């Protein structure tokens, strides 16, 4: 499809690139322990971007049999009012695509009945007389093809599966919600599902006792799930778009040591077996690992073709696009680690109860383990400042977990807290497209609400 479109684009516009993607999604949902929904959906779409007289135009279609001429006509019409930009599309000489495992037959061939059985097994394993159990399974099989009029071409198949389990326990006016998930390109093994169950049970057991929250500037362990408020400002600040807009606090600081000298952050689309991995991005740029922060020092920002052109640099292979609209910057697999350590194969779940907190709590006289925060992403995120009520947090006293805290909030500034990290946990895991261990951060403000 895109070859035919690009052939027609040559000679009618200055340059063009296109992406075609077909996705088949299978969804299973159990609510309150009962099968609520199960079904399969499929969609495909074509997106084209053209440069005509120095201006950019885009168009897309989800038609079953797209008309290349009609799509090109709409893209050229869009370019008449489009932005002026100089884009250098990748050429075939740069098309040595790295080999990467993105497609797994087990995932693609799993039947709807198999996915239902897997979800039902989790419901049965997590069943509690006083709890509501919800389990969701989402499987995706995708085919992607991308190319441009310079002759570059790339295509790949990918699979992904997400298994999410949550427990809700209501006792009087106390509402406790705990969830966990498995996300990967390959089907979870029985061991993976057992780890998911143990992870939920571990945190549920520790949360049954409610204790008063502490107050003051205290050591706080942020679990991989609880790190969102700390990680989100960095994701925004390390985007080339925010650097161009002048809003990134890290702009102009490449080569400077800003964070703890053990902290490294990578964007790695070449990690095997992850749903966000790919050999080529949505603009036909070959994938490669990008060191965003290396041992505390700001390394690179992520760019797509347009932001790279405006910044007079090169794309990092982080172009992402949907069926409609122009490409934009998108992270792939974000890896937060100590001393450049990389996640091991299948590193999915945290360890069981004795290691809740990643082995970081033995020296804490009084503090918290934060596993979930409420309202993350609201406000002026890029400044690094955060203040959020806890959704799920545990009090630590004299090196032991004494119970769950309610009606508490934590506050701090991500950039300041990450200058001196108290410790990196031994519980590194994937949570969606991010890998990280727990982090012990000192001097976090904790207050009762």
Coordinates of C-alpha atoms in Angstrom, one line a residue:
X1 CA 0.0 0.0 0.0
X2 CA 2.6 2.6 1.0
X3 CA 4.9 1.7 -1.9
X4 CA 2.1 2.6 -4.3
X5 CA 1.3 5.8 -2.5
X6 CA 5.0 6.9 -2.4
X7 CA 5.5 6.1 -6.1
X8 CA 2.6 8.4 -6.9
X9 CA 4.0 11.1 -4.5
X10 CA 7.3 11.3 -6.4
X11 CA 7.2 14.2 -8.8
X12 CA 4.1 15.7 -7.3
X13 CA 5.5 16.9 -4.0
X14 CA 9.1 17.7 -2.8
X15 CA 9.2 14.7 -0.4
X16 CA 6.8 12.4 1.4
X17 CA 6.7 9.6 4.0
X18 CA 4.0 7.2 5.0
X19 CA 3.0 4.7 7.6
X20 CA 0.5 1.9 7.4
X21 CA -0.5 -0.1 10.5
X22 CA -3.0 -2.9 11.1
X23 CA -3.9 -3.8 14.7
X24 CA -6.0 -6.7 16.0
X25 CA -7.0 -6.4 19.6
X26 CA -8.5 -9.0 21.9
X27 CA -9.9 -8.0 25.2
X28 CA -11.2 -10.0 28.1
X29 CA -12.6 -8.4 31.3
X30 CA -13.8 -10.0 34.6
X31 CA -15.6 -7.6 37.0
X32 CA -16.4 -8.7 40.5
X33 CA -15.1 -12.1 39.6
X34 CA -17.5 -12.6 36.7
X35 CA -16.9 -12.5 32.9
X36 CA -18.1 -9.1 31.8
X37 CA -16.8 -8.7 28.3
X38 CA -14.8 -10.7 25.7
X39 CA -14.2 -9.8 22.1
X40 CA -11.9 -9.1 19.1
X41 CA -11.6 -5.9 17.1
X42 CA -9.4 -4.9 14.2
X43 CA -8.5 -1.6 12.6
X44 CA -6.0 -0.4 10.0
X45 CA -4.9 3.0 8.9
X46 CA -2.7 4.9 6.6
X47 CA -0.9 8.2 7.4
X48 CA 1.0 10.3 4.9
X49 CA 3.1 13.4 5.3
X50 CA 4.2 15.5 2.4
X51 CA 6.5 18.5 1.9
X52 CA 5.3 20.8 -0.9
X53 CA 7.0 24.1 -1.6
X54 CA 8.7 23.9 1.8
X55 CA 5.4 23.4 3.7
X56 CA 4.3 20.3 5.6
X57 CA 0.9 18.7 5.2
X58 CA -0.6 15.5 6.6
X59 CA -3.6 13.3 5.9
X60 CA -4.8 9.9 7.1
X61 CA -7.5 7.3 6.4
X62 CA -9.0 4.2 8.0
X63 CA -10.7 3.2 4.8
X64 CA -10.6 -0.6 4.1
X65 CA -9.2 0.1 0.6
X66 CA -7.6 3.5 0.7
X67 CA -7.4 5.6 -2.5
X68 CA -3.7 6.7 -2.7
X69 CA -4.6 9.7 -5.0
X70 CA -7.3 10.9 -2.6
X71 CA -5.1 10.7 0.4
X72 CA -2.2 12.5 -1.4
X73 CA -4.7 15.2 -2.6
X74 CA -5.8 15.9 1.0
X75 CA -2.2 16.0 2.2
X76 CA -1.2 18.5 -0.5
X77 CA -4.2 20.6 0.4
X78 CA -3.1 20.5 4.0
X79 CA 0.4 21.6 3.0
X80 CA -0.9 24.8 1.4
X81 CA -1.6 26.1 5.0
X82 CA 1.0 24.0 6.7
X83 CA 4.1 24.9 8.7
X84 CA 7.4 25.8 7.0
X85 CA 10.0 23.2 7.9
X86 CA 13.1 21.7 6.4
X87 CA 13.0 17.9 6.9
X88 CA 15.7 15.5 5.9
X89 CA 14.1 12.1 5.4
X90 CA 16.3 9.0 6.1
X91 CA 17.8 7.5 3.0
X92 CA 18.4 3.8 2.2
X93 CA 22.1 4.0 3.2
X94 CA 21.0 4.4 6.8
X95 CA 18.6 1.4 6.7
X96 CA 20.7 -1.2 8.5
X97 CA 17.8 -2.2 10.8
X98 CA 18.8 -3.9 14.0
X99 CA 17.5 -7.4 14.7
X100 CA 15.0 -7.3 17.6
X101 CA 12.4 -9.8 18.8
X102 CA 9.1 -8.1 18.6
X103 CA 6.8 -10.9 17.5
X104 CA 5.9 -14.0 19.5
X105 CA 3.8 -16.8 18.0
X106 CA 2.5 -17.9 21.4
X107 CA 1.0 -14.5 21.9
X108 CA -0.4 -14.1 18.3
X109 CA -1.9 -17.6 18.3
X110 CA -3.5 -17.6 21.7
X111 CA -7.2 -18.1 21.3
X112 CA -9.9 -16.1 23.0
X113 CA -10.8 -19.1 25.1
X114 CA -7.2 -19.4 26.3
X115 CA -7.2 -15.7 27.3
X116 CA -10.5 -16.2 29.2
X117 CA -9.1 -19.3 31.0
X118 CA -6.0 -17.3 32.0
X119 CA -8.1 -14.5 33.4
X120 CA -10.4 -16.8 35.2
X121 CA -7.4 -18.6 36.9
X122 CA -6.3 -15.2 38.3
X123 CA -9.7 -14.5 39.6
X124 CA -9.8 -17.8 41.4
X125 CA -6.3 -17.4 42.8
X126 CA -7.0 -13.9 44.1
X127 CA -10.5 -14.6 45.5
X128 CA -11.2 -13.3 49.0
X129 CA -14.6 -13.4 50.7
X130 CA -14.4 -9.7 51.6
X131 CA -12.9 -8.4 48.3
X132 CA -14.0 -7.5 44.8
X133 CA -11.7 -9.0 42.1
X134 CA -11.3 -7.5 38.6
X135 CA -9.0 -9.0 36.0
X136 CA -8.4 -7.7 32.4
X137 CA -6.4 -9.2 29.6
X138 CA -5.6 -7.3 26.4
X139 CA -3.7 -8.8 23.5
X140 CA -2.5 -7.0 20.4
X141 CA -1.1 -8.2 17.2
X142 CA 0.2 -5.4 14.9
X143 CA 1.8 -5.1 11.4
X144 CA 3.7 -1.9 10.6
X145 CA 5.2 -0.7 7.3
X146 CA 6.9 2.7 6.9
X147 CA 8.8 4.3 4.0
X148 CA 9.6 7.6 2.2
X149 CA 10.3 9.0 -1.2
X150 CA 14.0 8.9 -0.5
X151 CA 13.8 5.1 -0.8
X152 CA 14.0 4.2 2.9
X153 CA 11.7 1.3 3.9
X154 CA 11.0 -0.7 7.1
X155 CA 8.4 -3.1 8.3
X156 CA 7.9 -5.4 11.2
X157 CA 5.3 -7.5 13.1
X158 CA 4.8 -7.1 16.9
X159 CA 2.8 -8.6 19.6
X160 CA 1.8 -7.3 23.1
X161 CA -0.1 -8.6 26.0
X162 CA -1.2 -6.9 29.3
X163 CA -2.7 -8.7 32.2
X164 CA -4.0 -6.5 35.0
X165 CA -5.5 -7.6 38.3
X166 CA -6.9 -5.4 41.0
X167 CA -8.5 -6.1 44.4
X168 CA -10.9 -3.7 46.1
X169 CA -11.7 -4.2 49.8
X170 CA -14.3 -2.2 51.6
X171 CA -14.5 -2.3 55.4
X172 CA -16.8 0.3 56.9
X173 CA -15.5 3.7 55.6
X174 CA -12.1 2.2 54.6
X175 CA -11.7 1.5 50.9
X176 CA -8.5 -0.3 49.9
X177 CA -7.5 -0.7 46.2
X178 CA -4.4 -2.7 45.1
X179 CA -3.5 -3.6 41.6
X180 CA -0.6 -5.0 39.5
X181 CA 0.0 -6.0 36.0
X182 CA 2.1 -8.1 33.6
X183 CA 3.1 -6.4 30.3
X184 CA 5.2 -8.0 27.7
X185 CA 5.4 -9.1 24.0
X186 CA 5.3 -12.8 24.9
X187 CA 2.6 -14.6 26.8
X188 CA 3.1 -14.7 30.6
X189 CA 4.3 -18.1 31.9
X190 CA 2.6 -19.8 34.9
X191 CA 5.5 -18.4 37.0
X192 CA 4.8 -14.8 35.8
X193 CA 1.1 -15.1 36.8
X194 CA 2.1 -16.6 40.2
X195 CA 4.4 -13.6 40.7
X196 CA 1.6 -11.3 39.9
X197 CA -0.7 -13.0 42.4
X198 CA 2.0 -12.9 45.1
X199 CA 2.7 -9.2 44.4
X200 CA -0.9 -8.3 45.0
X201 CA -1.2 -10.6 48.1
X202 CA 2.0 -9.2 49.5
X203 CA 0.8 -5.6 49.5
X204 CA -2.7 -6.6 50.5
X205 CA -1.4 -8.4 53.6
X206 CA 0.8 -5.4 54.6
X207 CA -2.2 -3.0 54.1
X208 CA -4.7 -4.7 56.4
X209 CA -3.4 -2.9 59.4
X210 CA -4.0 0.9 59.4
X211 CA -1.6 3.2 61.3
X212 CA -1.2 6.9 61.8
X213 CA 1.0 8.7 59.2
X214 CA 4.3 10.3 60.2
X215 CA 5.0 14.0 59.8
X216 CA 8.1 15.9 58.7
X217 CA 10.9 15.7 56.2
X218 CA 11.5 12.0 56.1
X219 CA 13.1 9.2 54.1
X220 CA 10.6 7.7 51.6
X221 CA 11.0 4.7 49.5
X222 CA 9.2 5.1 46.1
X223 CA 8.4 1.7 44.6
X224 CA 8.5 1.3 40.8
X225 CA 4.7 1.9 40.8
X226 CA 5.0 4.9 43.1
X227 CA 7.7 6.7 41.2
X228 CA 5.4 8.4 38.6
X229 CA 5.5 11.8 40.3
X230 CA 9.3 11.7 40.3
X231 CA 9.7 10.3 36.8
X232 CA 7.2 12.4 34.9
X233 CA 9.0 15.7 35.2
X234 CA 12.2 14.1 33.7
X235 CA 10.2 12.6 30.8
X236 CA 9.0 16.0 29.9
X237 CA 12.3 17.8 30.5
X238 CA 14.2 15.3 28.4
X239 CA 12.0 15.8 25.3
X240 CA 13.5 17.8 22.5
X241 CA 10.2 19.6 22.0
X242 CA 10.2 21.1 25.5
X243 CA 13.8 22.1 25.0
X244 CA 12.8 24.0 21.8
X245 CA 9.9 25.6 23.6
X246 CA 12.4 26.9 26.3
X247 CA 10.5 25.2 29.1
X248 CA 12.9 22.4 30.0
X249 CA 14.9 22.9 33.2
X250 CA 17.6 20.7 31.6
X251 CA 18.0 22.8 28.4
X252 CA 21.6 23.9 28.0
X253 CA 22.8 21.4 30.6
X254 CA 24.1 18.6 28.3
X255 CA 27.4 17.3 29.8
X256 CA 26.6 18.7 33.3
X257 CA 26.1 16.4 36.3
X258 CA 22.7 17.3 37.6
X259 CA 21.7 14.0 39.4
X260 CA 23.2 11.4 41.7
X261 CA 26.2 10.0 39.9
X262 CA 24.8 6.5 40.1
X263 CA 21.6 7.3 38.2
X264 CA 21.3 6.4 34.5
X265 CA 18.3 6.8 32.2
X266 CA 18.0 5.2 28.8
X267 CA 15.5 5.1 26.1
X268 CA 16.0 1.7 24.6
X269 CA 13.7 0.4 21.7
X270 CA 16.0 -2.6 21.3
X271 CA 15.1 -4.3 24.5
X272 CA 14.0 -7.9 23.5
X273 CA 10.4 -8.9 24.3
X274 CA 8.9 -5.5 25.1
X275 CA 5.8 -4.2 23.4
X276 CA 7.4 -0.8 22.7
X277 CA 10.5 -2.3 21.1
X278 CA 10.9 -1.9 17.3
X279 CA 13.6 -2.0 14.7
X280 CA 12.6 1.3 13.1
X281 CA 10.5 4.3 14.3
X282 CA 7.4 5.6 12.6
X283 CA 9.5 8.0 10.4
X284 CA 11.7 5.2 9.1
X285 CA 14.7 6.1 11.4
X286 CA 16.5 3.0 12.5
X287 CA 16.2 2.3 16.2
X288 CA 19.0 2.8 18.7
X289 CA 19.5 3.1 22.4
X290 CA 19.7 6.7 23.6
X291 CA 21.5 7.7 26.8
X292 CA 19.4 10.4 28.3
X293 CA 21.2 10.6 31.7
X294 CA 24.5 8.7 32.1
X295 CA 25.8 8.3 35.7
X296 CA 24.1 11.6 36.7
X297 CA 25.2 13.6 33.7
X298 CA 22.7 14.9 31.1
X299 CA 23.4 13.1 27.9
X300 CA 20.9 13.6 25.0
X301 CA 17.3 14.7 24.5
X302 CA 14.8 12.7 22.4
X303 CA 13.8 14.0 19.0
X304 CA 11.7 13.1 16.0
X305 CA 12.5 14.4 12.5
X306 CA 10.7 17.7 12.8
X307 CA 12.0 18.7 16.3
X308 CA 15.5 17.6 15.2
X309 CA 15.4 19.8 12.1
X310 CA 14.3 22.8 14.2
X311 CA 17.0 22.1 16.7
X312 CA 19.6 21.5 14.0
X313 CA 20.4 18.0 15.2
X314 CA 19.5 14.5 14.3
X315 CA 16.5 12.4 15.1
X316 CA 17.0 9.9 17.9
X317 CA 14.5 7.5 16.3
X318 CA 11.6 8.6 18.6
X319 CA 9.1 9.5 16.0
X320 CA 5.6 8.2 16.6
X321 CA 2.4 8.7 14.6
X322 CA -1.2 7.7 14.5
X323 CA -3.5 7.5 11.6
X324 CA -4.4 11.2 11.8
X325 CA -2.1 14.1 12.6
X326 CA 1.6 14.6 12.1
X327 CA 4.3 12.6 13.8
X328 CA 5.4 13.5 17.3
X329 CA 8.0 12.5 19.9
X330 CA 7.3 9.3 21.8
X331 CA 9.5 7.4 24.3
X332 CA 9.9 3.6 23.8
X333 CA 11.3 1.6 26.8
X334 CA 12.6 3.9 29.6
X335 CA 15.1 2.3 31.8
X336 CA 16.0 3.9 35.2
X337 CA 19.0 2.2 36.8
X338 CA 22.0 2.4 39.1
X339 CA 25.5 2.5 37.6
X340 CA 24.2 1.7 34.1
X341 CA 22.8 -1.7 35.1
X342 CA 20.4 -3.2 32.5
X343 CA 17.2 -5.1 33.2
X344 CA 17.4 -8.9 33.0
X345 CA 15.2 -10.9 30.7
X346 CA 11.8 -11.4 32.1
X347 CA 12.4 -9.0 35.0
X348 CA 8.7 -8.2 35.6
X349 CA 7.6 -8.3 39.2
X350 CA 8.8 -7.1 42.6
X351 CA 9.9 -9.7 45.2
X352 CA 7.5 -11.1 47.8
X353 CA 6.7 -9.7 51.3
X354 CA 10.2 -9.8 52.9
X355 CA 11.5 -7.5 50.2
X356 CA 8.6 -5.0 50.0
X357 CA 10.5 -1.7 49.7
X358 CA 13.3 -3.3 47.7
X359 CA 15.5 -4.0 50.7
X360 CA 15.9 -0.3 51.5
X361 CA 14.0 0.0 54.8
X362 CA 16.3 -1.7 57.3
X363 CA 17.9 1.6 58.4
X364 CA 14.8 3.8 58.3
X365 CA 13.8 4.9 61.8
X366 CA 10.5 6.5 60.6
X367 CA 9.4 6.9 57.1
X368 CA 7.2 5.7 54.3
X369 CA 7.0 3.3 51.4
X370 CA 4.9 4.9 48.6
X371 CA 3.3 2.5 46.1
X372 CA 0.6 4.8 44.6
X373 CA -0.1 8.5 44.5
X374 CA -3.3 10.3 43.5
X375 CA -3.4 13.1 40.9
X376 CA 0.0 12.6 39.3
X377 CA 0.3 14.6 36.1
X378 CA -1.7 17.6 37.3
X379 CA -0.2 21.1 37.7
X380 CA 3.2 22.4 36.5
X381 CA 4.8 19.0 36.2
X382 CA 7.9 20.0 34.3
X383 CA 9.1 22.2 37.2
X384 CA 9.7 19.0 39.2
X385 CA 7.6 20.1 42.2
X386 CA 4.9 17.6 43.3
X387 CA 2.4 17.4 46.1
X388 CA 0.0 14.4 46.1
X389 CA -2.2 12.5 48.5
X390 CA -1.1 8.9 48.8
X391 CA -3.2 6.2 47.3
X392 CA -1.3 3.3 48.8
X393 CA 1.6 3.8 51.3
X394 CA 3.0 2.0 54.2
X395 CA 4.7 3.3 57.4
X396 CA 8.1 2.1 58.2
X397 CA 9.3 2.3 61.9
X398 CA 12.6 1.0 63.1
X399 CA 13.2 -0.8 59.8
X400 CA 9.9 -2.6 59.7
X401 CA 6.6 -2.1 58.0
X402 CA 4.0 -1.4 60.7
X403 CA 0.9 -0.8 58.4
X404 CA -0.8 1.2 55.8
X405 CA -1.3 5.0 56.2
X406 CA -4.3 6.9 55.2
X407 CA -5.0 10.6 54.8
X408 CA -1.4 11.5 54.2
X409 CA 0.4 13.5 51.4
X410 CA 3.9 13.7 50.2
X411 CA 5.7 16.7 48.6
X412 CA 9.1 17.5 47.1
X413 CA 11.0 18.5 44.0
X414 CA 12.1 15.7 41.7
X415 CA 15.3 17.4 40.5
X416 CA 16.4 18.2 44.1
X417 CA 15.5 14.7 45.4
X418 CA 17.4 12.9 42.7
X419 CA 20.6 14.8 43.3
X420 CA 21.4 12.5 46.2
X421 CA 19.6 9.1 46.2
X422 CA 19.6 7.2 49.4
X423 CA 19.6 3.8 47.7
X424 CA 18.5 1.8 44.7
X425 CA 16.3 -1.2 45.5
X426 CA 16.8 -4.8 44.6
X427 CA 13.3 -5.1 43.1
X428 CA 13.8 -3.6 39.6
X429 CA 10.9 -4.5 37.3
X430 CA 9.0 -3.5 34.3
X431 CA 5.9 -1.4 34.8
X432 CA 4.4 -0.9 31.4
X433 CA 7.2 0.6 29.2
X434 CA 9.3 1.7 32.2
X435 CA 11.9 -0.3 34.1
X436 CA 13.1 0.8 37.5
X437 CA 13.9 -0.3 41.0
X438 CA 12.5 1.3 44.1
X439 CA 14.4 4.5 45.1
X440 CA 15.0 5.7 48.6
X441 CA 14.8 9.5 48.6
X442 CA 15.7 11.6 51.7
X443 CA 13.9 14.7 53.0
X444 CA 10.5 14.2 51.4
X445 CA 7.8 16.2 53.1
X446 CA 5.2 14.0 54.6
X447 CA 2.0 15.5 56.2
X448 CA -1.3 14.4 57.5
X449 CA -4.4 15.5 55.6

